[in-house]
């Protein structure tokens, strides 16, 4: 895009709107090519602004990656809250909502868990704090239902199961001859009952 | 290394030994820097052979990555077989062996599940077949214990739980104030009993 045309596009955005547009383009890239496809230059190009304009909002690729992960964790927590039934004792709706989020946003989900160029910054304090907040949401939901002594193990058990299932599904590891929705439901039901005892 | 010296080093290896040495150097790189640190040139440098000698054994980076994944899956299946008790009905030993493998080989474990530059070739038929073989091992162990109708869900449940727990641990996501070994055991015990019912 020529400089004059780019300036015209740039002036269409007020501060917050350009930031949102950059994040939106970043999410599209994530879903097209996974975390490694993220590029601040390509994001700027898609939004129709200069690279320096993009750098004004995000000083580095890590900065936009962390902002995208933050958006992802915020939406994930909202989805869990919306699905968590009022003390019905059912685990399945929240588990299904978590998996649905990962299936709808596989590139973003991988980024949130440090895949891609972020590997080095998995230890990033910002992303770490976001994951901790999502985990505490799981713990506080369990606290309403279980004796306090069971909560830490139950929270880790549920998180490991859900994270593992989400990754196996978005990595295409499920036996494709079965209905994924039915499989997901059966797995979460087994989280409540345990693996059947030998006959 | 000068060419003459390199030739001397090269002549020290017979065919199979050089292949093993290249794989060994690849594993060291994986554990130092994760899947993205793999480089055929660096592997050759560490073993002290020319890049063309390395290419003679592995035509591409994908080829050595797949050979490393194959080594990993073979060792993982061996570890599971060694830990699987003779029909005691306990899940924990195999689960613990799986997690121990991932903790001892985090870079290799990530590679086996398609992390890193392999993302594009996660769909690789070779790696897919290896994972399928490991999965069938889980299913055949469960077939000895459970009614056939329960096996597919129980296998997916166990695999998701174990894969998720392994990744959370090697990603450093566990609450570090707790004893990891005890936590792992409690999580696998909960796989047998299910999450406690609300009081």
Short mmCIF file of C-alpha atoms in Angstrom, two decimals:
data_model
loop_
_atom_site.label_atom_id
_atom_site.label_comp_id
_atom_site.label_asym_id
_atom_site.label_seq_id
_atom_site.Cartn_x
_atom_site.Cartn_y
_atom_site.Cartn_z
CA UNK A 1 0.00 0.00 0.00
CA UNK A 2 1.46 3.45 -0.92
CA UNK A 3 2.35 5.74 1.98
CA UNK A 4 -0.46 8.27 1.33
CA UNK A 5 -3.12 5.57 1.14
CA UNK A 6 -1.69 3.99 4.32
CA UNK A 7 -1.90 7.31 6.16
CA UNK A 8 -5.54 7.58 5.13
CA UNK A 9 -6.24 4.10 6.50
CA UNK A 10 -4.35 4.90 9.71
CA UNK A 11 -6.44 7.99 10.35
CA UNK A 12 -9.56 5.82 10.25
CA UNK A 13 -8.54 4.23 13.53
CA UNK A 14 -8.70 5.94 16.87
CA UNK A 15 -6.22 4.57 19.39
CA UNK A 16 -8.26 1.69 20.86
CA UNK A 17 -9.72 0.63 17.54
CA UNK A 18 -6.32 0.18 15.91
CA UNK A 19 -5.14 -1.94 18.84
CA UNK A 20 -8.25 -4.12 18.44
CA UNK A 21 -7.71 -4.36 14.69
CA UNK A 22 -4.09 -5.45 15.21
CA UNK A 23 -5.16 -8.11 17.70
CA UNK A 24 -7.87 -9.28 15.32
CA UNK A 25 -5.35 -9.67 12.49
CA UNK A 26 -3.02 -11.51 14.91
CA UNK A 27 -5.78 -13.98 15.76
CA UNK A 28 -6.51 -14.60 12.09
CA UNK A 29 -2.81 -15.35 11.52
CA UNK A 30 -2.72 -17.67 14.54
CA UNK A 31 -5.63 -19.68 13.21
CA UNK A 32 -4.24 -19.80 9.68
CA UNK A 33 -0.73 -20.93 10.55
CA UNK A 34 -0.32 -21.50 14.28
CA UNK A 35 1.80 -19.46 16.71
CA UNK A 36 4.83 -19.49 14.43
CA UNK A 37 2.90 -17.67 11.72
CA UNK A 38 2.62 -14.56 13.93
CA UNK A 39 4.51 -11.60 12.46
CA UNK A 40 4.10 -7.98 13.45
CA UNK A 41 4.93 -6.87 9.90
CA UNK A 42 2.23 -9.12 8.41
CA UNK A 43 -0.27 -7.98 11.03
CA UNK A 44 0.43 -4.33 10.13
CA UNK A 45 0.13 -5.14 6.43
CA UNK A 46 -3.26 -6.78 6.89
CA UNK A 47 -4.62 -3.91 8.93
CA UNK A 48 -3.23 -1.46 6.39
CA UNK A 49 -0.93 0.51 8.69
CA UNK A 50 2.82 0.99 8.74
CA UNK A 51 5.00 -1.28 10.86
CA UNK A 52 5.96 1.68 13.14
CA UNK A 53 2.24 2.30 13.81
CA UNK A 54 1.90 -1.33 14.89
CA UNK A 55 5.05 -1.04 17.04
CA UNK A 56 3.47 1.97 18.71
CA UNK A 57 0.89 -0.42 20.19
CA UNK A 58 3.03 -3.52 20.58
CA UNK A 59 6.75 -3.01 21.08
CA UNK A 60 7.62 -6.55 20.00
CA UNK A 61 6.19 -9.81 18.73
CA UNK A 62 6.24 -11.10 22.31
CA UNK A 63 4.14 -8.10 23.37
CA UNK A 64 1.36 -8.88 20.91
CA UNK A 65 1.61 -12.60 21.67
CA UNK A 66 1.09 -11.88 25.36
CA UNK A 67 -1.84 -9.56 24.58
CA UNK A 68 -3.39 -12.31 22.43
CA UNK A 69 -2.86 -14.88 25.20
CA UNK A 70 -4.51 -12.48 27.64
CA UNK A 71 -7.51 -12.14 25.31
CA UNK A 72 -7.64 -15.93 25.05
CA UNK A 73 -7.55 -16.52 28.82
CA UNK A 74 -10.20 -13.85 29.37
CA UNK A 75 -12.53 -15.51 26.85
CA UNK A 76 -11.80 -18.97 28.24
CA UNK A 77 -12.68 -17.91 31.78
CA UNK A 78 -15.88 -16.26 30.48
CA UNK A 79 -16.82 -19.46 28.64
CA UNK A 80 -16.21 -21.53 31.79
CA UNK A 81 -18.25 -19.14 33.92
CA UNK A 82 -21.13 -19.21 31.44
CA UNK A 83 -21.13 -23.01 31.35
CA UNK A 84 -20.67 -23.72 35.05
CA UNK A 85 -24.04 -24.80 36.33
CA UNK A 86 -25.32 -23.57 39.66
CA UNK A 87 -24.03 -26.33 41.94
CA UNK A 88 -25.58 -29.16 39.95
CA UNK A 89 -22.42 -31.10 40.59
CA UNK A 90 -21.96 -31.79 36.88
CA UNK A 91 -18.44 -31.46 35.51
CA UNK A 92 -19.34 -32.07 31.91
CA UNK A 93 -20.70 -28.64 30.88
CA UNK A 94 -17.56 -26.75 31.95
CA UNK A 95 -15.33 -29.43 30.42
CA UNK A 96 -17.26 -29.29 27.16
CA UNK A 97 -17.07 -25.48 27.12
CA UNK A 98 -13.29 -25.65 27.60
CA UNK A 99 -12.87 -28.13 24.76
CA UNK A 100 -15.20 -26.09 22.54
CA UNK A 101 -13.03 -23.02 23.15
CA UNK A 102 -9.86 -24.92 22.16
CA UNK A 103 -11.53 -26.37 19.05
CA UNK A 104 -12.80 -22.95 17.95
CA UNK A 105 -9.38 -21.29 18.57
CA UNK A 106 -6.70 -23.96 18.17
CA UNK A 107 -3.91 -21.54 17.21
CA UNK A 108 -4.76 -19.23 20.10
CA UNK A 109 -5.04 -22.16 22.52
CA UNK A 110 -1.55 -23.39 21.58
CA UNK A 111 -0.18 -19.88 22.02
CA UNK A 112 -1.79 -19.59 25.46
CA UNK A 113 0.14 -22.67 26.52
CA UNK A 114 3.43 -21.42 25.20
CA UNK A 115 3.68 -23.24 21.90
CA UNK A 116 5.61 -21.70 19.05
CA UNK A 117 8.13 -18.92 19.28
CA UNK A 118 6.88 -18.22 22.77
CA UNK A 119 8.61 -21.32 24.13
CA UNK A 120 11.36 -19.12 25.53
CA UNK A 121 8.83 -16.87 27.19
CA UNK A 122 6.62 -19.64 28.57
CA UNK A 123 8.16 -18.46 31.79
CA UNK A 124 6.75 -15.00 31.03
CA UNK A 125 5.34 -13.60 34.24
CA UNK A 126 2.32 -12.14 32.41
CA UNK A 127 1.27 -15.41 30.75
CA UNK A 128 2.03 -17.30 33.96
CA UNK A 129 -0.28 -15.00 35.94
CA UNK A 130 -3.06 -15.51 33.37
CA UNK A 131 -2.84 -19.28 33.54
CA UNK A 132 -2.80 -19.12 37.32
CA UNK A 133 -6.00 -17.06 37.27
CA UNK A 134 -7.76 -19.62 35.04
CA UNK A 135 -6.57 -22.42 37.32
CA UNK A 136 -7.82 -20.64 40.42
CA UNK A 137 -11.23 -20.42 38.75
CA UNK A 138 -11.27 -24.23 38.50
CA UNK A 139 -10.19 -24.51 42.15
CA UNK A 140 -12.78 -22.06 43.42
CA UNK A 141 -15.55 -23.92 41.54
CA UNK A 142 -14.41 -27.18 43.12
CA UNK A 143 -14.25 -25.58 46.56
CA UNK A 144 -18.02 -25.10 46.38
CA UNK A 145 -18.47 -28.84 45.91
CA UNK A 146 -15.69 -30.73 47.65
CA UNK A 147 -14.01 -31.05 51.00
CA UNK A 148 -11.00 -28.72 51.04
CA UNK A 149 -8.52 -31.61 51.26
CA UNK A 150 -9.69 -32.98 47.90
CA UNK A 151 -9.53 -29.68 45.98
CA UNK A 152 -5.85 -29.50 44.98
CA UNK A 153 -5.76 -33.03 43.54
CA UNK A 154 -9.19 -32.71 41.91
CA UNK A 155 -8.23 -29.40 40.26
CA UNK A 156 -4.99 -30.81 38.86
CA UNK A 157 -6.79 -33.98 37.76
CA UNK A 158 -9.47 -31.99 35.91
CA UNK A 159 -7.06 -29.53 34.36
CA UNK A 160 -4.68 -32.25 33.15
CA UNK A 161 -7.57 -34.27 31.69
CA UNK A 162 -9.11 -31.28 29.93
CA UNK A 163 -5.83 -29.83 28.66
CA UNK A 164 -4.72 -33.24 27.37
CA UNK A 165 -8.06 -33.92 25.69
CA UNK A 166 -8.12 -30.46 24.10
CA UNK A 167 -4.63 -30.97 22.66
CA UNK A 168 -5.33 -34.48 21.38
CA UNK A 169 -8.44 -33.15 19.63
CA UNK A 170 -6.87 -30.07 18.05
CA UNK A 171 -3.85 -32.19 17.05
CA UNK A 172 -6.25 -34.49 15.18
CA UNK A 173 -5.47 -37.51 17.36
CA UNK A 174 -9.02 -38.69 17.95
CA UNK A 175 -10.28 -41.80 16.23
CA UNK A 176 -12.24 -40.11 13.47
CA UNK A 177 -14.82 -42.88 13.22
CA UNK A 178 -16.42 -41.80 16.50
CA UNK A 179 -18.64 -38.77 17.15
CA UNK A 180 -16.30 -36.28 18.90
CA UNK A 181 -19.07 -34.68 20.95
CA UNK A 182 -20.20 -38.04 22.32
CA UNK A 183 -16.59 -39.05 23.08
CA UNK A 184 -15.92 -35.82 24.96
CA UNK A 185 -19.06 -36.28 27.04
CA UNK A 186 -18.17 -39.87 27.89
CA UNK A 187 -14.65 -38.89 28.95
CA UNK A 188 -15.96 -36.23 31.34
CA UNK A 189 -18.52 -38.66 32.73
CA UNK A 190 -15.64 -41.02 33.47
CA UNK A 191 -13.92 -38.20 35.36
CA UNK A 192 -16.86 -38.36 37.74
CA UNK A 193 -17.08 -42.12 38.10
CA UNK A 194 -13.49 -43.23 37.58
CA UNK A 195 -12.41 -46.01 35.25
CA UNK A 196 -14.72 -48.99 35.64
CA UNK A 197 -13.40 -51.73 37.93
CA UNK A 198 -12.28 -54.99 36.37
CA UNK A 199 -15.23 -57.36 35.96
CA UNK B 1 37.24 -29.08 12.38
CA UNK B 2 39.62 -29.25 9.36
CA UNK B 3 38.61 -31.60 6.57
CA UNK B 4 41.42 -34.12 7.14
CA UNK B 5 40.67 -34.39 10.83
CA UNK B 6 36.97 -34.75 10.05
CA UNK B 7 37.71 -37.59 7.65
CA UNK B 8 39.63 -39.33 10.38
CA UNK B 9 36.71 -38.98 12.77
CA UNK B 10 34.32 -40.19 10.12
CA UNK B 11 36.30 -43.35 9.51
CA UNK B 12 35.94 -44.21 13.20
CA UNK B 13 32.24 -44.90 12.67
CA UNK B 14 30.87 -47.89 10.88
CA UNK B 15 27.48 -47.29 9.28
CA UNK B 16 25.20 -48.08 12.21
CA UNK B 17 27.40 -46.43 14.80
CA UNK B 18 27.39 -43.09 12.98
CA UNK B 19 23.61 -43.19 12.73
CA UNK B 20 23.41 -43.83 16.49
CA UNK B 21 25.88 -41.03 17.19
CA UNK B 22 23.84 -38.60 15.07
CA UNK B 23 20.65 -39.58 16.90
CA UNK B 24 22.44 -39.19 20.25
CA UNK B 25 23.59 -35.69 19.35
CA UNK B 26 20.04 -34.88 18.17
CA UNK B 27 18.65 -35.94 21.53
CA UNK B 28 21.16 -33.81 23.38
CA UNK B 29 20.12 -30.80 21.28
CA UNK B 30 16.43 -31.53 21.90
CA UNK B 31 16.97 -31.55 25.65
CA UNK B 32 19.12 -28.42 25.57
CA UNK B 33 16.84 -26.25 23.47
CA UNK B 34 13.61 -28.08 22.60
CA UNK B 35 12.50 -29.23 19.15
CA UNK B 36 13.34 -25.91 17.53
CA UNK B 37 16.99 -26.30 18.47
CA UNK B 38 17.35 -29.32 16.18
CA UNK B 39 19.72 -28.64 13.29
CA UNK B 40 21.34 -31.23 11.06
CA UNK B 41 24.40 -29.01 10.64
CA UNK B 42 24.87 -28.69 14.40
CA UNK B 43 24.32 -32.42 14.89
CA UNK B 44 27.04 -33.15 12.31
CA UNK B 45 29.36 -30.62 13.97
CA UNK B 46 28.94 -32.24 17.38
CA UNK B 47 29.56 -35.72 16.08
CA UNK B 48 32.56 -34.43 14.14
CA UNK B 49 31.46 -35.41 10.63
CA UNK B 50 30.69 -33.35 7.54
CA UNK B 51 27.12 -32.24 6.84
CA UNK B 52 26.97 -34.48 3.72
CA UNK B 53 27.89 -37.49 5.90
CA UNK B 54 24.96 -36.66 8.14
CA UNK B 55 22.69 -36.20 5.12
CA UNK B 56 23.75 -39.65 3.96
CA UNK B 57 21.88 -41.03 7.00
CA UNK B 58 19.12 -38.47 7.27
CA UNK B 59 18.04 -36.74 4.07
CA UNK B 60 16.42 -33.85 5.93
CA UNK B 61 15.76 -32.39 9.34
CA UNK B 62 12.29 -33.97 9.22
CA UNK B 63 13.93 -37.36 8.63
CA UNK B 64 16.04 -37.16 11.79
CA UNK B 65 13.11 -35.72 13.75
CA UNK B 66 10.98 -38.70 12.73
CA UNK B 67 13.78 -41.12 13.64
CA UNK B 68 14.08 -39.43 17.06
CA UNK B 69 10.32 -39.61 17.57
CA UNK B 70 10.47 -43.30 16.65
CA UNK B 71 13.21 -43.85 19.25
CA UNK B 72 11.08 -41.98 21.78
CA UNK B 73 7.92 -43.99 21.14
CA UNK B 74 9.87 -47.25 21.28
CA UNK B 75 11.34 -46.32 24.67
CA UNK B 76 7.98 -45.08 25.96
CA UNK B 77 6.26 -48.35 25.03
CA UNK B 78 9.11 -50.30 26.70
CA UNK B 79 8.74 -48.21 29.86
CA UNK B 80 4.97 -48.81 29.91
CA UNK B 81 5.42 -52.55 29.37
CA UNK B 82 7.98 -52.75 32.16
CA UNK B 83 5.69 -50.88 34.56
CA UNK B 84 2.40 -52.58 33.72
CA UNK B 85 1.73 -54.99 36.53
CA UNK B 86 0.37 -58.45 35.84
CA UNK B 87 -3.36 -57.77 36.06
CA UNK B 88 -3.24 -56.13 39.47
CA UNK B 89 -5.77 -53.62 38.20
CA UNK B 90 -3.58 -50.69 39.25
CA UNK B 91 -3.32 -47.81 36.80
CA UNK B 92 -0.81 -45.81 38.76
CA UNK B 93 2.44 -47.64 37.88
CA UNK B 94 1.97 -47.26 34.11
CA UNK B 95 0.86 -43.66 34.54
CA UNK B 96 3.87 -42.89 36.70
CA UNK B 97 6.20 -44.56 34.19
CA UNK B 98 4.72 -42.45 31.39
CA UNK B 99 5.18 -39.22 33.35
CA UNK B 100 8.70 -40.24 34.37
CA UNK B 101 9.57 -40.74 30.69
CA UNK B 102 8.27 -37.27 29.79
CA UNK B 103 10.13 -35.67 32.71
CA UNK B 104 13.39 -37.40 31.78
CA UNK B 105 13.03 -36.45 28.08
CA UNK B 106 10.95 -33.26 27.86
CA UNK B 107 12.40 -32.09 24.53
CA UNK B 108 11.93 -35.52 22.99
CA UNK B 109 8.41 -35.81 24.41
CA UNK B 110 7.41 -32.48 22.85
CA UNK B 111 8.88 -33.58 19.53
CA UNK B 112 6.94 -36.87 19.67
CA UNK B 113 3.76 -34.86 19.89
CA UNK B 114 4.59 -32.60 17.00
CA UNK B 115 5.81 -29.50 18.80
CA UNK B 116 8.33 -27.26 17.14
CA UNK B 117 9.23 -27.13 13.51
CA UNK B 118 7.44 -30.44 13.09
CA UNK B 119 4.05 -28.74 13.43
CA UNK B 120 3.59 -28.92 9.67
CA UNK B 121 4.41 -32.61 9.67
CA UNK B 122 2.33 -33.53 12.72
CA UNK B 123 0.21 -35.17 10.08
CA UNK B 124 3.31 -37.20 9.10
CA UNK B 125 2.18 -40.74 8.44
CA UNK B 126 5.25 -42.14 10.21
CA UNK B 127 4.74 -40.22 13.45
CA UNK B 128 1.00 -40.87 13.26
CA UNK B 129 1.61 -44.61 13.03
CA UNK B 130 3.95 -44.50 16.04
CA UNK B 131 1.42 -42.71 18.20
CA UNK B 132 -1.27 -45.11 17.10
CA UNK B 133 0.92 -48.04 18.16
CA UNK B 134 1.45 -46.54 21.64
CA UNK B 135 -2.28 -45.88 21.93
CA UNK B 136 -3.14 -49.44 20.95
CA UNK B 137 -0.86 -50.62 23.75
CA UNK B 138 -3.00 -48.69 26.22
CA UNK B 139 -6.16 -50.15 24.68
CA UNK B 140 -4.88 -53.72 24.73
CA UNK B 141 -3.89 -53.38 28.40
CA UNK B 142 -7.37 -52.11 29.20
CA UNK B 143 -8.98 -54.92 27.21
CA UNK B 144 -7.54 -57.36 29.73
CA UNK B 145 -9.37 -55.60 32.53
CA UNK B 146 -12.57 -54.02 31.22
CA UNK B 147 -15.70 -54.94 29.34
CA UNK B 148 -15.11 -54.20 25.65
CA UNK B 149 -17.70 -51.42 25.58
CA UNK B 150 -15.75 -49.40 28.15
CA UNK B 151 -12.35 -49.68 26.46
CA UNK B 152 -12.49 -46.83 23.89
CA UNK B 153 -13.63 -44.22 26.40
CA UNK B 154 -11.29 -45.48 29.15
CA UNK B 155 -8.31 -45.43 26.78
CA UNK B 156 -9.01 -41.87 25.63
CA UNK B 157 -9.65 -40.78 29.22
CA UNK B 158 -6.35 -42.24 30.42
CA UNK B 159 -4.33 -40.94 27.50
CA UNK B 160 -5.75 -37.41 27.76
CA UNK B 161 -5.14 -37.35 31.52
CA UNK B 162 -1.59 -38.62 31.24
CA UNK B 163 -0.64 -36.47 28.24
CA UNK B 164 -2.10 -33.36 29.88
CA UNK B 165 -0.37 -34.06 33.18
CA UNK B 166 2.96 -34.75 31.47
CA UNK B 167 2.77 -31.45 29.58
CA UNK B 168 1.73 -29.41 32.62
CA UNK B 169 4.69 -30.87 34.52
CA UNK B 170 7.33 -30.37 31.84
CA UNK B 171 5.95 -26.87 31.18
CA UNK B 172 6.55 -26.08 34.85
CA UNK B 173 2.85 -25.52 35.61
CA UNK B 174 2.67 -27.52 38.82
CA UNK B 175 2.35 -25.77 42.13
CA UNK B 176 5.94 -26.05 43.21
CA UNK B 177 5.13 -26.16 46.91
CA UNK B 178 3.80 -29.72 46.59
CA UNK B 179 5.77 -32.94 46.19
CA UNK B 180 5.39 -33.78 42.45
CA UNK B 181 5.63 -37.52 42.99
CA UNK B 182 2.83 -37.47 45.56
CA UNK B 183 0.68 -35.25 43.34
CA UNK B 184 1.11 -37.55 40.36
CA UNK B 185 0.15 -40.59 42.45
CA UNK B 186 -2.96 -38.84 43.81
CA UNK B 187 -4.07 -37.80 40.33
CA UNK B 188 -3.83 -41.38 39.04
CA UNK B 189 -5.66 -42.67 42.09
CA UNK B 190 -8.45 -40.23 41.24
CA UNK B 191 -8.57 -41.70 37.72
CA UNK B 192 -9.65 -44.92 39.39
CA UNK B 193 -12.18 -43.48 41.82
CA UNK B 194 -13.45 -40.41 39.99
CA UNK B 195 -13.72 -36.95 41.52
CA UNK B 196 -15.25 -37.23 44.99
CA UNK B 197 -18.98 -36.56 45.14
CA UNK B 198 -20.16 -33.31 46.68
CA UNK B 199 -20.57 -33.75 50.43
#
